[in-house]
Short mmCIF file of C-alpha atoms in Angstrom, two decimals:
data_model
loop_
_atom_site.label_atom_id
_atom_site.label_comp_id
_atom_site.label_asym_id
_atom_site.label_seq_id
_atom_site.Cartn_x
_atom_site.Cartn_y
_atom_site.Cartn_z
CA MET N 115 -15.54 1.93 -18.06
CA SER N 116 -14.90 4.72 -15.56
CA THR N 117 -14.06 8.26 -16.58
CA THR N 118 -10.72 7.92 -14.82
CA ARG N 119 -9.79 4.82 -16.76
CA SER N 120 -10.76 6.37 -20.11
CA THR N 121 -8.01 9.02 -19.81
CA ALA N 122 -4.30 8.53 -20.33
CA ALA N 123 -3.58 10.02 -16.91
CA GLY N 124 -6.13 7.72 -15.36
CA LYS N 125 -4.36 4.65 -16.75
CA VAL N 126 -1.04 5.90 -15.39
CA LEU N 127 -2.54 6.43 -11.94
CA GLU N 128 -4.12 2.97 -11.95
CA VAL N 129 -0.78 1.36 -12.74
CA LEU N 130 0.96 3.29 -9.96
CA ALA N 131 -1.85 2.46 -7.52
CA ALA N 132 -1.27 -1.25 -8.20
CA PHE N 133 1.88 -1.06 -6.07
CA ASP N 134 1.52 -1.15 -2.29
CA ARG N 135 3.05 -2.80 0.76
CA GLU N 136 1.51 -6.14 -0.10
CA HIS N 137 2.50 -5.87 -3.78
CA PRO N 138 5.87 -4.06 -3.92
CA ALA N 139 7.09 -5.94 -7.01
CA GLN N 140 4.95 -7.28 -9.87
CA THR N 141 5.30 -8.71 -13.33
CA LEU N 142 3.63 -7.03 -16.29
CA SER N 143 0.87 -9.65 -16.25
CA GLU N 144 0.24 -9.11 -12.54
CA ILE N 145 -0.03 -5.34 -13.05
CA ALA N 146 -2.53 -5.89 -15.87
CA GLN N 147 -4.53 -8.26 -13.68
CA ARG N 148 -4.62 -5.89 -10.71
CA THR N 149 -5.59 -2.86 -12.80
CA GLY N 150 -7.94 -4.59 -15.22
CA LEU N 151 -6.15 -2.93 -18.13
CA ALA N 152 -5.35 -4.78 -21.34
CA LEU N 153 -1.87 -6.29 -21.40
CA SER N 154 -0.87 -4.16 -24.39
CA THR N 155 -2.04 -0.99 -22.61
CA THR N 156 -0.24 -2.01 -19.43
CA HIS N 157 2.95 -2.63 -21.42
CA ARG N 158 2.80 0.85 -22.95
CA VAL N 159 2.05 2.65 -19.68
CA VAL N 160 4.75 0.75 -17.77
CA ALA N 161 7.30 1.52 -20.49
CA GLU N 162 6.50 5.24 -20.30
CA LEU N 163 6.71 5.25 -16.51
CA ALA N 164 10.01 3.36 -16.62
CA ALA N 165 11.49 5.79 -19.14
CA TRP N 166 10.60 8.67 -16.82
CA GLY N 167 11.92 6.86 -13.72
CA ALA N 168 8.67 6.22 -11.87
CA LEU N 169 9.08 2.45 -12.23
CA GLU N 170 12.20 0.29 -12.25
CA ARG N 171 12.72 -3.33 -13.27
CA GLY N 172 14.57 -5.70 -10.98
CA GLU N 173 16.95 -8.47 -11.97
CA ASP N 174 14.12 -10.97 -11.58
CA GLY N 175 12.11 -9.12 -14.24
CA ALA N 176 9.51 -7.75 -11.80
CA TRP N 177 8.65 -4.05 -11.70
CA HIS N 178 8.74 -1.87 -8.60
CA VAL N 179 8.39 1.82 -7.72
CA GLY N 180 11.32 3.89 -8.96
CA LEU N 181 13.54 6.37 -7.18
CA ARG N 182 12.21 9.33 -9.21
CA LEU N 183 8.74 8.83 -7.75
CA TRP N 184 10.12 8.74 -4.24
CA GLU N 185 12.04 11.99 -4.87
CA ILE N 186 8.83 13.77 -5.84
CA ALA N 187 6.76 12.29 -3.02
CA SER N 188 9.36 13.30 -0.42
CA GLY N 189 8.67 16.94 -1.26
CA CYS N 190 5.00 16.76 -0.25
CA PRO N 191 4.51 20.09 1.60
CA ARG N 192 1.93 18.67 3.97
CA THR N 193 4.46 16.29 5.54
CA GLN N 194 7.83 17.81 4.72
CA ILE N 195 7.76 20.60 7.33
CA LEU N 196 6.06 18.30 9.84
CA ARG N 197 8.73 15.62 9.45
CA ASP N 198 11.58 18.14 9.53
CA VAL N 199 10.26 19.64 12.76
CA ALA N 200 9.28 16.35 14.41
CA LEU N 201 12.34 14.24 13.69
CA PRO N 202 14.70 15.79 16.29
CA PHE N 203 12.04 15.42 18.98
CA MET N 204 11.36 11.85 17.85
CA GLN N 205 15.08 11.06 18.05
CA ASP N 206 15.24 12.47 21.58
CA LEU N 207 12.16 10.46 22.54
CA TYR N 208 13.71 7.30 21.14
CA GLU N 209 16.93 7.90 23.11
CA VAL N 210 14.85 8.13 26.28
CA THR N 211 12.65 5.10 25.58
CA HIS N 212 14.41 2.87 23.00
CA GLU N 213 10.93 1.94 21.77
CA ASN N 214 9.15 2.44 18.43
CA VAL N 215 8.34 6.11 17.89
CA GLN N 216 5.88 6.98 15.12
CA LEU N 217 4.31 10.04 13.50
CA ALA N 218 1.06 9.95 11.53
CA VAL N 219 -1.47 12.23 9.85
CA ARG N 220 -5.12 11.80 8.96
CA GLU N 221 -6.35 11.73 5.39
CA GLY N 222 -10.13 11.47 5.29
CA THR N 223 -11.07 8.44 7.37
CA GLU N 224 -7.62 6.88 7.13
CA LEU N 225 -4.38 7.19 9.05
CA VAL N 226 -1.09 7.51 7.14
CA PHE N 227 2.24 6.92 8.89
CA VAL N 228 4.79 9.49 7.72
CA GLU N 229 7.82 8.87 9.97
CA ARG N 230 9.14 6.17 12.28
CA ILE N 231 12.18 5.42 14.44
CA ALA N 232 12.74 1.87 15.66
CA GLY N 233 15.60 -0.02 17.31
CA HIS N 234 16.82 -3.60 17.07
CA ARG N 235 15.05 -4.52 20.29
CA SER N 236 11.79 -2.69 19.51
CA VAL N 237 8.67 -4.81 19.17
CA GLU N 238 7.76 -5.75 15.59
CA LEU N 239 4.89 -3.68 14.16
CA LEU N 240 2.17 -4.07 11.55
CA THR N 241 2.69 -0.41 10.65
CA GLY N 242 5.43 1.37 8.69
CA VAL N 243 6.11 4.61 6.88
CA GLY N 244 3.63 5.01 4.05
CA THR N 245 1.14 2.45 5.35
CA ARG N 246 -2.52 3.29 5.84
CA PHE N 247 -5.05 2.05 8.36
CA PRO N 248 -8.64 2.99 9.16
CA VAL N 249 -8.42 5.97 11.49
CA GLY N 250 -10.27 4.10 14.23
CA ALA N 251 -7.96 1.10 14.18
CA THR N 252 -4.92 2.46 16.04
CA GLY N 253 -4.21 4.52 19.13
CA MET N 254 -2.74 7.33 17.04
CA GLY N 255 -5.73 7.14 14.73
CA ARG N 256 -8.17 7.52 17.60
CA VAL N 257 -6.30 10.58 18.80
CA LEU N 258 -6.68 12.09 15.34
CA LEU N 259 -10.31 11.00 15.16
CA ALA N 260 -11.03 12.68 18.50
CA HIS N 261 -9.92 15.98 16.98
CA ALA N 262 -11.36 15.44 13.49
CA PRO N 263 -14.33 17.40 12.10
CA ARG N 264 -17.71 16.19 13.26
CA ASP N 265 -18.67 14.78 9.85
CA ILE N 266 -15.54 12.59 9.79
CA GLN N 267 -16.29 11.33 13.29
CA GLU N 268 -19.88 10.48 12.38
CA GLU N 269 -18.80 8.72 9.18
CA VAL N 270 -16.35 6.54 11.09
CA LEU N 271 -18.61 5.85 14.07
CA GLY N 272 -21.57 5.15 11.81
CA ALA N 273 -19.75 2.37 9.97
CA PRO N 274 -18.99 -1.14 11.29
CA GLN N 275 -15.64 -1.31 13.07
CA ARG N 276 -13.26 -4.17 12.38
CA ALA N 277 -12.22 -6.21 15.41
CA TRP N 278 -8.47 -6.55 14.82
CA THR N 279 -8.05 -8.45 18.09
CA PRO N 280 -10.38 -9.75 20.83
CA HIS N 281 -9.55 -6.52 22.71
CA THR N 282 -10.57 -4.11 19.94
CA VAL N 283 -13.30 -1.66 20.99
CA THR N 284 -15.97 -1.64 18.28
CA ASP N 285 -19.09 -0.44 20.12
CA PRO N 286 -19.94 3.11 18.90
CA ARG N 287 -21.07 4.35 22.33
CA THR N 288 -17.87 3.12 23.96
CA LEU N 289 -15.82 4.71 21.16
CA ARG N 290 -17.60 8.05 21.59
CA ALA N 291 -16.82 7.99 25.30
CA GLN N 292 -13.22 7.12 24.47
CA LEU N 293 -12.93 10.07 22.09
CA ASP N 294 -14.31 12.40 24.77
CA ARG N 295 -11.69 11.11 27.22
CA ILE N 296 -8.92 11.63 24.65
CA ARG N 297 -9.94 15.28 24.21
CA ARG N 298 -9.83 15.78 27.99
CA GLU N 299 -6.65 13.86 28.79
CA GLN N 300 -4.66 14.40 25.56
CA VAL N 301 -2.68 11.16 25.94
CA PHE N 302 -4.35 7.87 25.01
CA ILE N 303 -3.19 4.32 25.77
CA SER N 304 -4.37 1.78 23.20
CA ASP N 305 -4.14 -1.65 24.80
CA ARG N 306 -3.84 -4.45 22.19
CA GLN N 307 -6.39 -2.81 19.90
CA LEU N 308 -4.51 -3.46 16.63
CA SER N 309 -2.23 -6.31 17.63
CA GLU N 310 -2.32 -8.64 20.63
CA SER N 311 1.43 -8.16 21.03
CA THR N 312 1.51 -4.36 21.32
CA VAL N 313 0.33 -1.45 23.45
CA ALA N 314 0.48 2.09 22.02
CA VAL N 315 0.62 5.48 23.71
CA ALA N 316 -0.45 8.41 21.52
CA ALA N 317 -0.78 12.19 21.80
CA PRO N 318 -1.90 14.97 19.44
CA VAL N 319 0.54 17.29 17.66
CA ARG N 320 -0.84 20.79 17.12
CA ILE N 321 0.20 23.87 15.19
CA GLY N 322 1.14 25.86 18.27
CA ARG N 323 0.26 24.75 21.77
CA SER N 324 -3.45 25.56 21.33
CA GLY N 325 -3.79 25.37 17.53
CA PRO N 326 -5.49 22.76 15.38
CA VAL N 327 -4.30 19.13 15.54
CA SER N 328 -2.13 18.33 12.53
CA ALA N 329 -0.67 14.93 13.45
CA ALA N 330 -0.34 12.29 16.14
CA LEU N 331 2.83 11.14 17.88
CA GLY N 332 3.00 7.65 19.34
CA ILE N 333 5.17 5.10 21.12
CA VAL N 334 4.54 1.37 20.73
CA VAL N 335 5.74 -1.17 23.29
CA THR N 336 5.26 -4.87 23.81
CA ALA N 337 1.96 -5.92 25.39
CA GLN N 338 3.92 -7.16 28.41
CA GLY N 339 4.98 -3.53 28.90
CA ALA N 340 1.55 -2.09 29.71
CA ASP N 341 2.86 -0.57 32.95
CA ARG N 342 5.76 0.94 31.03
CA ALA N 343 3.30 2.43 28.55
CA ARG N 344 1.71 4.41 31.36
CA GLN N 345 5.16 5.65 32.42
CA LEU N 346 5.74 6.95 28.88
CA ARG N 347 2.80 9.36 28.95
CA GLU N 348 4.84 12.31 30.23
CA PRO N 349 7.86 12.02 27.91
CA LEU N 350 5.52 11.50 24.97
CA LEU N 351 3.45 14.55 25.88
CA ARG N 352 6.59 16.68 26.29
CA ALA N 353 7.77 15.67 22.83
CA ALA N 354 4.34 16.38 21.33
CA TYR N 355 4.33 19.82 22.98
CA GLY N 356 7.82 20.51 21.63
CA ILE N 357 6.80 19.63 18.07
CA SER N 358 3.62 21.70 18.43
CA ASP N 359 5.51 24.73 19.68
CA GLU N 360 8.03 24.55 16.84
CA LEU N 361 5.28 24.08 14.23
CA GLY N 362 3.56 27.15 15.64
CA ARG N 363 6.78 29.13 15.45
CA ARG N 364 7.42 28.05 11.85
CA THR N 365 3.88 28.99 10.91
CA ARG N 366 4.21 32.47 12.43
CA THR N 367 7.55 33.20 10.77
CA THR N 368 6.31 32.14 7.32
CA ALA N 369 2.93 33.89 7.55
#
């Protein structure tokens, strides 16, 4: 038994971690099975979380994440200022393109999507707000990886890369060259790397025009729009610069 599981807080965290995009609603038995906790323990933890508002029970009897948990998570300082600053620029970018516009941050060797704007005619995506992917799997992730600390880069490049599509670049030498090019050119076009139906254009978001990279901004279009993706480089870069400048200003005024 792990140290985490032996504590009351550890059991609570394991129950919460059982919910994700693939398992948004679960019965008590399913939660117990996914966590490996005894059914009686699961029942007690779920009841405590429900009383506090972290879990809610649907009409079908299945449990799902509660509104109280979302309220707390929405106040995460790492993303709150970023999202507040970025959203107006993302809205402007969407009005210009009418394509999927996304914002993501790096956590370790993973990419976490923190904001997204999509229209009715936008291409369907595998990604969404709150979803995680290996940082090397997406165009936005590779932008973040290009500006990540050296130890993170080596950890990612030293591990086998999943081929999400026949077009996915998995060779470490090719990936290193790609990261070098991203640092030089700033904007990166990811052609059917994650999905055969999409092409992504991504750019770094900094704290100030020349500060550290804090996020990545991206536009995703249909794979038939590869030429259009190249046309979106300039509007995307302008939006990324605008967010970077405003983040820099916010940082200076709060310092």
